[in-house]
mmCIF file of C-alpha atoms (C1' of nucleotides) in Angstrom:
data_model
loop_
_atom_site.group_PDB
_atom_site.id
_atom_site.type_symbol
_atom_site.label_atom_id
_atom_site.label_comp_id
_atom_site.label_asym_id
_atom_site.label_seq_id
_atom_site.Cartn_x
_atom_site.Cartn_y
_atom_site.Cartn_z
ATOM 1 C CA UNK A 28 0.000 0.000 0.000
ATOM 2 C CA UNK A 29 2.997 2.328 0.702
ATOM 3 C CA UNK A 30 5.012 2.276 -2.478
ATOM 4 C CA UNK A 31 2.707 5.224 -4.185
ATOM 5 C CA UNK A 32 2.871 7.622 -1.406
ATOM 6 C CA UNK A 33 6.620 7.421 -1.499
ATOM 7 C CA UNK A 34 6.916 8.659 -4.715
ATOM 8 C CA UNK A 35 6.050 11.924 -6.154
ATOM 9 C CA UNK A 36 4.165 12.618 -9.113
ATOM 10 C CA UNK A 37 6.042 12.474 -12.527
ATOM 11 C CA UNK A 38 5.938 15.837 -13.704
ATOM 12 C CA UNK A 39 7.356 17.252 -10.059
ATOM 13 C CA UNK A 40 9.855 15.573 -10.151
ATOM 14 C CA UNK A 41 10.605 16.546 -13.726
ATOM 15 C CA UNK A 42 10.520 20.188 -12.582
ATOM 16 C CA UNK A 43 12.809 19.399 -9.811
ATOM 17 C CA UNK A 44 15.281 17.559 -11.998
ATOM 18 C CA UNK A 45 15.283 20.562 -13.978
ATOM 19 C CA UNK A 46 15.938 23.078 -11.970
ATOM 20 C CA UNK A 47 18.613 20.978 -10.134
ATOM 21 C CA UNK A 48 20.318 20.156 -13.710
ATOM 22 C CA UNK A 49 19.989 24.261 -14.559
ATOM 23 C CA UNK A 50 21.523 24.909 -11.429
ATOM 24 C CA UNK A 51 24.281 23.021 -11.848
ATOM 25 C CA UNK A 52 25.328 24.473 -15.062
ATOM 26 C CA UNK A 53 25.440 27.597 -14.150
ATOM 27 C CA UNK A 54 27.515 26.542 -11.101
ATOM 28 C CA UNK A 55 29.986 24.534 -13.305
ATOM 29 C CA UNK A 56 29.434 27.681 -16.446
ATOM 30 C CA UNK A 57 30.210 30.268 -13.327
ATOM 31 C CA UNK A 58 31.549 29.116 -10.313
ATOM 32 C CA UNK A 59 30.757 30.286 -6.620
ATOM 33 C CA UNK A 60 29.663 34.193 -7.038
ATOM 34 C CA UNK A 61 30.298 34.816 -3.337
ATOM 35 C CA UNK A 62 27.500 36.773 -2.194
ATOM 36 C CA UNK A 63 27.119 38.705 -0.089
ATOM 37 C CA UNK A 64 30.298 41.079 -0.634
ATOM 38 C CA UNK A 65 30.517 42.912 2.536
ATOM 39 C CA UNK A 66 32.218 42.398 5.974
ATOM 40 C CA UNK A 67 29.053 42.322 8.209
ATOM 41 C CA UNK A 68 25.766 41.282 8.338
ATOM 42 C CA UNK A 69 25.142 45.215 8.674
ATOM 43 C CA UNK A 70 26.408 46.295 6.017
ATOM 44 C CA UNK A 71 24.525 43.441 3.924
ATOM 45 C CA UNK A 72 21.265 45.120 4.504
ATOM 46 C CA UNK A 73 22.571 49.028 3.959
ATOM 47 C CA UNK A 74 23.470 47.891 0.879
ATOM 48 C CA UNK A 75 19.883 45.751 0.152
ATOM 49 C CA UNK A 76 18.566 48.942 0.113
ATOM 50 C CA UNK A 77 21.118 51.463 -1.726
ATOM 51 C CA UNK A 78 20.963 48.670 -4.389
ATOM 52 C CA UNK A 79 17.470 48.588 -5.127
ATOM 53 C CA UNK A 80 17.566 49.508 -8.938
ATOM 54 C CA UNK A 81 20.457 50.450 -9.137
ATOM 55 C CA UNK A 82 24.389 48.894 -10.196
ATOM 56 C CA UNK A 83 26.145 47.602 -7.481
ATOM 57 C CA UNK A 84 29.084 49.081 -8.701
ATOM 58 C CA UNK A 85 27.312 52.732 -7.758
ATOM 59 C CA UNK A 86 26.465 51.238 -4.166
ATOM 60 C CA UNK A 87 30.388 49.990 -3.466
ATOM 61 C CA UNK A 88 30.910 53.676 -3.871
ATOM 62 C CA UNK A 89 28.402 54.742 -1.381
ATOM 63 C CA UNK A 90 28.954 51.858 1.075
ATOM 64 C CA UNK A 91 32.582 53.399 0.594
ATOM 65 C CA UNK A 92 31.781 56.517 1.521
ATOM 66 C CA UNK A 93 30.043 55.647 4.894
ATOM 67 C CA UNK A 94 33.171 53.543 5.596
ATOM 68 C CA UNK A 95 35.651 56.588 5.019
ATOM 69 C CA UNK A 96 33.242 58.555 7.255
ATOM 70 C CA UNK A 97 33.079 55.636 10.146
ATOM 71 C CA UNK A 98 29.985 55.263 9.675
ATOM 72 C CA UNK A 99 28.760 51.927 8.978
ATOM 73 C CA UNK A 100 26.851 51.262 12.070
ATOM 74 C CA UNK A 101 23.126 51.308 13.249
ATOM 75 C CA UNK A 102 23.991 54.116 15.834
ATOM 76 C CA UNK A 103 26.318 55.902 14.175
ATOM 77 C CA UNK A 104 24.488 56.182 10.563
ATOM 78 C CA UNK A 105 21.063 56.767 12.410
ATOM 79 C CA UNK A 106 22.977 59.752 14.873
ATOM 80 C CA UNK A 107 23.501 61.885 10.948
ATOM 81 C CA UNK A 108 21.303 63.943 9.859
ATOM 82 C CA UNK A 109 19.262 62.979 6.494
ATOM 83 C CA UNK A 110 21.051 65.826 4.220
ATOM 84 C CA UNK A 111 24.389 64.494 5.405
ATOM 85 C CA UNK A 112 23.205 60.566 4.855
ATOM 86 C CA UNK A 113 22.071 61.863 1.051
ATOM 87 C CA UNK A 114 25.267 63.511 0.377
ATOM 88 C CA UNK A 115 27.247 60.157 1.107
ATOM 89 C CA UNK A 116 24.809 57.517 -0.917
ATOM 90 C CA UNK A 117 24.877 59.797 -3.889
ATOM 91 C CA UNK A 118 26.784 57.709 -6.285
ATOM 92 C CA UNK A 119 23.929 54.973 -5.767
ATOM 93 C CA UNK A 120 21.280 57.174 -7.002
ATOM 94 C CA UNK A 121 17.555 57.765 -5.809
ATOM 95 C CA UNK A 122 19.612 59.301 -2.861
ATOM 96 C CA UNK A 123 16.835 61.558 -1.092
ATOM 97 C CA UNK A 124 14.604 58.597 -1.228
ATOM 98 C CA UNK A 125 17.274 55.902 0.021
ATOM 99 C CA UNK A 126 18.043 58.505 2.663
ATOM 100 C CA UNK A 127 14.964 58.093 3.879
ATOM 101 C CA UNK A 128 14.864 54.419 3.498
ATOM 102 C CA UNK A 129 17.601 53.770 5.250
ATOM 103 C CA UNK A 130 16.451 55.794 7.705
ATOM 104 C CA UNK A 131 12.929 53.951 8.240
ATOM 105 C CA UNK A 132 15.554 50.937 8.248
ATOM 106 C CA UNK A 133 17.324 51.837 11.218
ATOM 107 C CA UNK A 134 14.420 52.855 13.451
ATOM 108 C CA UNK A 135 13.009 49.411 12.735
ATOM 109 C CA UNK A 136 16.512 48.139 13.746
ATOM 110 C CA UNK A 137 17.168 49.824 16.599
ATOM 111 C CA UNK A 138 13.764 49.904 18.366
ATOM 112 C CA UNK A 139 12.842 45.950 17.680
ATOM 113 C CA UNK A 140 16.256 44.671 17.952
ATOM 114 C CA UNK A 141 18.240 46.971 19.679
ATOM 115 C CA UNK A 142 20.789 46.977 16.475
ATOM 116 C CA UNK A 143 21.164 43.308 17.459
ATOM 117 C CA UNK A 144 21.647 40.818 14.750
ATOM 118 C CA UNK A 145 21.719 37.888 16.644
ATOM 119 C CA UNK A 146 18.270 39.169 18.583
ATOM 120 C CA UNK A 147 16.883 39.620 14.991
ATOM 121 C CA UNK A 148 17.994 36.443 13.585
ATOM 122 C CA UNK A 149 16.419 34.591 16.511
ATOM 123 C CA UNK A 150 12.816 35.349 15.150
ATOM 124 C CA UNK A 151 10.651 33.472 13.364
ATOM 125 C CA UNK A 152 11.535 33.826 9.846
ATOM 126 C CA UNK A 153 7.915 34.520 8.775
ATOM 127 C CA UNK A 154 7.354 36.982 10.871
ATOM 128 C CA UNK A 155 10.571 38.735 10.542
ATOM 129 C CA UNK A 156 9.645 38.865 7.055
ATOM 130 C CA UNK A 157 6.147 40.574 7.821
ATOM 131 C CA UNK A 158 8.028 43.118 9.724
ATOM 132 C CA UNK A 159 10.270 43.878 7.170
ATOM 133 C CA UNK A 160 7.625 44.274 4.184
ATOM 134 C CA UNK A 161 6.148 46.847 6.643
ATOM 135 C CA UNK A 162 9.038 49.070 6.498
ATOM 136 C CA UNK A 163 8.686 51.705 4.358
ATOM 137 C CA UNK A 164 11.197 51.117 1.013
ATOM 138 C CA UNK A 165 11.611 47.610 2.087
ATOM 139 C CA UNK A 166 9.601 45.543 -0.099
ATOM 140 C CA UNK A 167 9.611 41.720 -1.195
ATOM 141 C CA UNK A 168 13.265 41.259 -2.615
ATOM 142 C CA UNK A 169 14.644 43.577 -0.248
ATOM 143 C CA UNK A 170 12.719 41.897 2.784
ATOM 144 C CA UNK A 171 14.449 38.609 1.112
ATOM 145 C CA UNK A 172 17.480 39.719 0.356
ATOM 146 C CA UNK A 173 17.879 40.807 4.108
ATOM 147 C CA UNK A 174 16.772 37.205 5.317
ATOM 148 C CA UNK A 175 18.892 35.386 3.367
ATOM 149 C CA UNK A 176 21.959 36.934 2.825
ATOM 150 C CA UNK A 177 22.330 39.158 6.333
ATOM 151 C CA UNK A 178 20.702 36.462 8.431
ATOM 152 C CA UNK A 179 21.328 33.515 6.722
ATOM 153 C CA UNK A 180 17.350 32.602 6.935
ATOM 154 C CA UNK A 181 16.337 30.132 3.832
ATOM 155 C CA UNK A 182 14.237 32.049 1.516
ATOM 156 C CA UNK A 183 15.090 32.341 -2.092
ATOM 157 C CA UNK A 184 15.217 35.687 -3.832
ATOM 158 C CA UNK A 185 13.295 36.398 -6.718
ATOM 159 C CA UNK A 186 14.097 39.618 -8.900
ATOM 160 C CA UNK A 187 12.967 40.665 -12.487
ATOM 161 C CA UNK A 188 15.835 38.352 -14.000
ATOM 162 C CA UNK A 189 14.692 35.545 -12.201
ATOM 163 C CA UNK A 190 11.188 36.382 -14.080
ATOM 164 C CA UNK A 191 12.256 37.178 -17.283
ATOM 165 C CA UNK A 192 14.443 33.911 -17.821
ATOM 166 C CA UNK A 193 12.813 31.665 -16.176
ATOM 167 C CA UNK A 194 9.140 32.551 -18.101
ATOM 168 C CA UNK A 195 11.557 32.228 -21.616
ATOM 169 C CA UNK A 196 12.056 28.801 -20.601
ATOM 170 C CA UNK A 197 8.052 27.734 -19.660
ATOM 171 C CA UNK A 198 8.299 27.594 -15.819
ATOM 172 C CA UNK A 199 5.587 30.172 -15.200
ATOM 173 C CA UNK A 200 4.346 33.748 -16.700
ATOM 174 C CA UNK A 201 6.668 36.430 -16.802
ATOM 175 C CA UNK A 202 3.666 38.278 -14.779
ATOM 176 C CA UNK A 203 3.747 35.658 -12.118
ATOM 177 C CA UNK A 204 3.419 37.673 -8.727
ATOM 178 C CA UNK A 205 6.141 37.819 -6.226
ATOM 179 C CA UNK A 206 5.057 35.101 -4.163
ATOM 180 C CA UNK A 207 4.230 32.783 -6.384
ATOM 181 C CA UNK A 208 7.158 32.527 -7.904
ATOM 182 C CA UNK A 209 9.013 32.294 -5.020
ATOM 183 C CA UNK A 210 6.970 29.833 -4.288
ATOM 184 C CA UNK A 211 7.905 27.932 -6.797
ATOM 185 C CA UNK A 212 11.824 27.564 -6.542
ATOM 186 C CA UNK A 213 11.155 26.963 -2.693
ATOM 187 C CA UNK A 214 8.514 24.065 -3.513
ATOM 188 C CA UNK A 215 10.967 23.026 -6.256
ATOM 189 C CA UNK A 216 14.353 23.064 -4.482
ATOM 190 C CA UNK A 217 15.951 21.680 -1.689
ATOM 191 C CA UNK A 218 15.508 24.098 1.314
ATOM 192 C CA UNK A 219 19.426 25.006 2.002
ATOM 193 C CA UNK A 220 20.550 28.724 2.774
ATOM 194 C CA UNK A 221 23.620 27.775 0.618
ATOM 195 C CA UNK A 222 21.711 26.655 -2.406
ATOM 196 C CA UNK A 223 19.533 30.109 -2.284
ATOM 197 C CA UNK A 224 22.230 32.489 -2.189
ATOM 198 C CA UNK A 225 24.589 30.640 -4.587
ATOM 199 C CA UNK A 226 21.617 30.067 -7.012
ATOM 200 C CA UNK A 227 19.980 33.835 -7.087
ATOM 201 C CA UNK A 228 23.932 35.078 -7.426
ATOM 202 C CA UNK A 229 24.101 32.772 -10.500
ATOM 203 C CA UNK A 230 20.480 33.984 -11.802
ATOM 204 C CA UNK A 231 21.954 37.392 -12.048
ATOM 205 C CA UNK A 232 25.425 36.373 -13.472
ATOM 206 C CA UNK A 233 23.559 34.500 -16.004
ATOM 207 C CA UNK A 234 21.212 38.276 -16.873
ATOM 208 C CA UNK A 235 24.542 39.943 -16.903
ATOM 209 C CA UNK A 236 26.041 38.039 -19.139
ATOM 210 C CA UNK A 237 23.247 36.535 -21.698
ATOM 211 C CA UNK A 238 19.715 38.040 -21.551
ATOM 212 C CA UNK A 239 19.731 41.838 -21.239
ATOM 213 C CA UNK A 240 16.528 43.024 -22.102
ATOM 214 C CA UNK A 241 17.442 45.138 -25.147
ATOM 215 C CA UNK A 242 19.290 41.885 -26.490
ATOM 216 C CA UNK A 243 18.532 38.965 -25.469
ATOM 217 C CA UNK A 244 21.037 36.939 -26.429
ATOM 218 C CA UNK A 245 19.059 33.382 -25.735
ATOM 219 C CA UNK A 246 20.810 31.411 -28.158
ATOM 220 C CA UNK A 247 23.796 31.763 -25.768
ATOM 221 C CA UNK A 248 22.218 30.854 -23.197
ATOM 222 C CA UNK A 249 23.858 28.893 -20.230
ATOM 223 C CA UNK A 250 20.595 27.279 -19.048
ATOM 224 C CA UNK A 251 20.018 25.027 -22.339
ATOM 225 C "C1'" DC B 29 22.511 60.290 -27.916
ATOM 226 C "C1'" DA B 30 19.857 56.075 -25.696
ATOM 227 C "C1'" DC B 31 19.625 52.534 -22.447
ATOM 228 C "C1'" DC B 32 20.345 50.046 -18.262
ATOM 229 C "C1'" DA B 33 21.170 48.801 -13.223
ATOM 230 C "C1'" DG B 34 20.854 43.185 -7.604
ATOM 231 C "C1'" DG B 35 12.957 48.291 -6.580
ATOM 232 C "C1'" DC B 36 9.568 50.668 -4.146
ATOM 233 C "C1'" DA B 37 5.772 53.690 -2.996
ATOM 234 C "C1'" DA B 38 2.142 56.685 -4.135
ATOM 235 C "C1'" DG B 39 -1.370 58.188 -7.102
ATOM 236 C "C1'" DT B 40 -5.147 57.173 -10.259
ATOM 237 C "C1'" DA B 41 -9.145 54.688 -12.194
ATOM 238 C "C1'" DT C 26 -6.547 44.949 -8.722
ATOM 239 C "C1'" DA C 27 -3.972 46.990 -12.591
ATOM 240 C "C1'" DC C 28 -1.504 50.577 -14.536
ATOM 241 C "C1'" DT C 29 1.510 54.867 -14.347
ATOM 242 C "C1'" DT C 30 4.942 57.861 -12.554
ATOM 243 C "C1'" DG C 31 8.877 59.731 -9.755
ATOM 244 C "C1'" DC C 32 13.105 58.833 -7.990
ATOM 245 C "C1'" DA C 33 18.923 59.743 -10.105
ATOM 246 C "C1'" DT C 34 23.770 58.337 -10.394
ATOM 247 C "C1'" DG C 35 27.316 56.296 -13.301
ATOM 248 C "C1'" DG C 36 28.677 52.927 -16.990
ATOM 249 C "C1'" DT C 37 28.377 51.246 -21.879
#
DNA sequence: CACCAGGCAAGTA
DNA sequence: TACTTGCATGGT
């Protein structure tokens, strides 16, 4: 009576095998990407924010900037005024508005956590995330972005490239909400912290390199 | 010159 | 819910 229930349906596990084969190319195509590129769990989520939209090259610049200035911690960024915290994050762009995000960031920080990592990483991940999405500028990837790759929490990361190649190749519409989609890697992959980060990192490696919007160039592409 | 980059919120209908 | 717009620097 057993031996059906132990097996999952066909065309799951086809999905599965899929997604694990894709993944593996572009880990044997690209290699580890390292994410996230910062010394401290910190400085990961200043720079989920300064990044939204915008090159990470431009945020380095910023995030060097703070550094010069000393000022890459909760206390010390939130003790600046907003004009001063603009004029540093200019090279990532949308600076007034980032101000302010990061700003909104650090209240949430300091008055739930008391700029406490570990106190933050010690709540439940789906709740952590509901707090997050109710910052203001912190929305889905950021929220995700911030659980995964400052506190190590496994949720995978979905951005626009994850959307646009993944619809080219069938999985789901290019439309797809947030949450679905997401949904679907985490139903469809096994649920590791390692395999999330490496496998976003890749995703955008693989934009970068093959399937800009302007041209895609799919008949290069990695995943095939 | 045009286009893009590791988004999000607010306004409108 | 679905669509539009503002935000802005720096690289190609």
């Amino acid at each position: 009576m057993g031996y059906q229930v132990t097996r999952s349906p066909g065309y799951k596990n086809n999905v599965k095998n899929k997604l694990s084969s894709i993944y593996r190319k572009l880990y044997k195509k690209f290699g580890a990407q390292n994410w996230w590129p910062a010394d401290t769990s910190f400085e990961v989520m200043v720079g989920a924010i300064l990044t939204q939209n915008t090159n990470w090259q431009n945020v380095e610049k910023a995030i060097t900037n703070l550094k010069k200035e000393k000022l890459l911690s909760p206390l010390k960024l939130n003790g600046i005024t907003l004009k001063r915290l603009a004029k540093l994050i200019r090279p990532s762009g949308y600076y007034n508005i980032k101000a302010a995000r990061l700003k909104s960031f650090l209240d949430f920080f300091i008055y739930e956590y008391q700029a406490d990592i570990t106190r933050m990483r010690s709540e439940n991940t789906s709740n952590l995330r509901k707090k997050l999405l109710a910052v203001k500028g912190v929305g889905y990837e950021t929220a995700d972005s911030i659980l995964l790759y400052a506190l190590e929490k496994p949720v995978f990361v979905v951005d626009s490239y994850t959307k646009r190649i993944f619809s080219r190749h069938g999985f789901f519409k290019e439309e797809s909400d947030y949450n679905i989609v997401q949904k679907f890697f985490m139903d469809n992959l096994d649920n590791k912290v390692s395999l999330f980060n490496e496998f976003h990192a890749l995703i955008v490696k693989t934009a970068k390199e093959f399937c800009r919007k302007q041209k895609p160039l799919c008949h290069l592409c990695p995943l095939k």
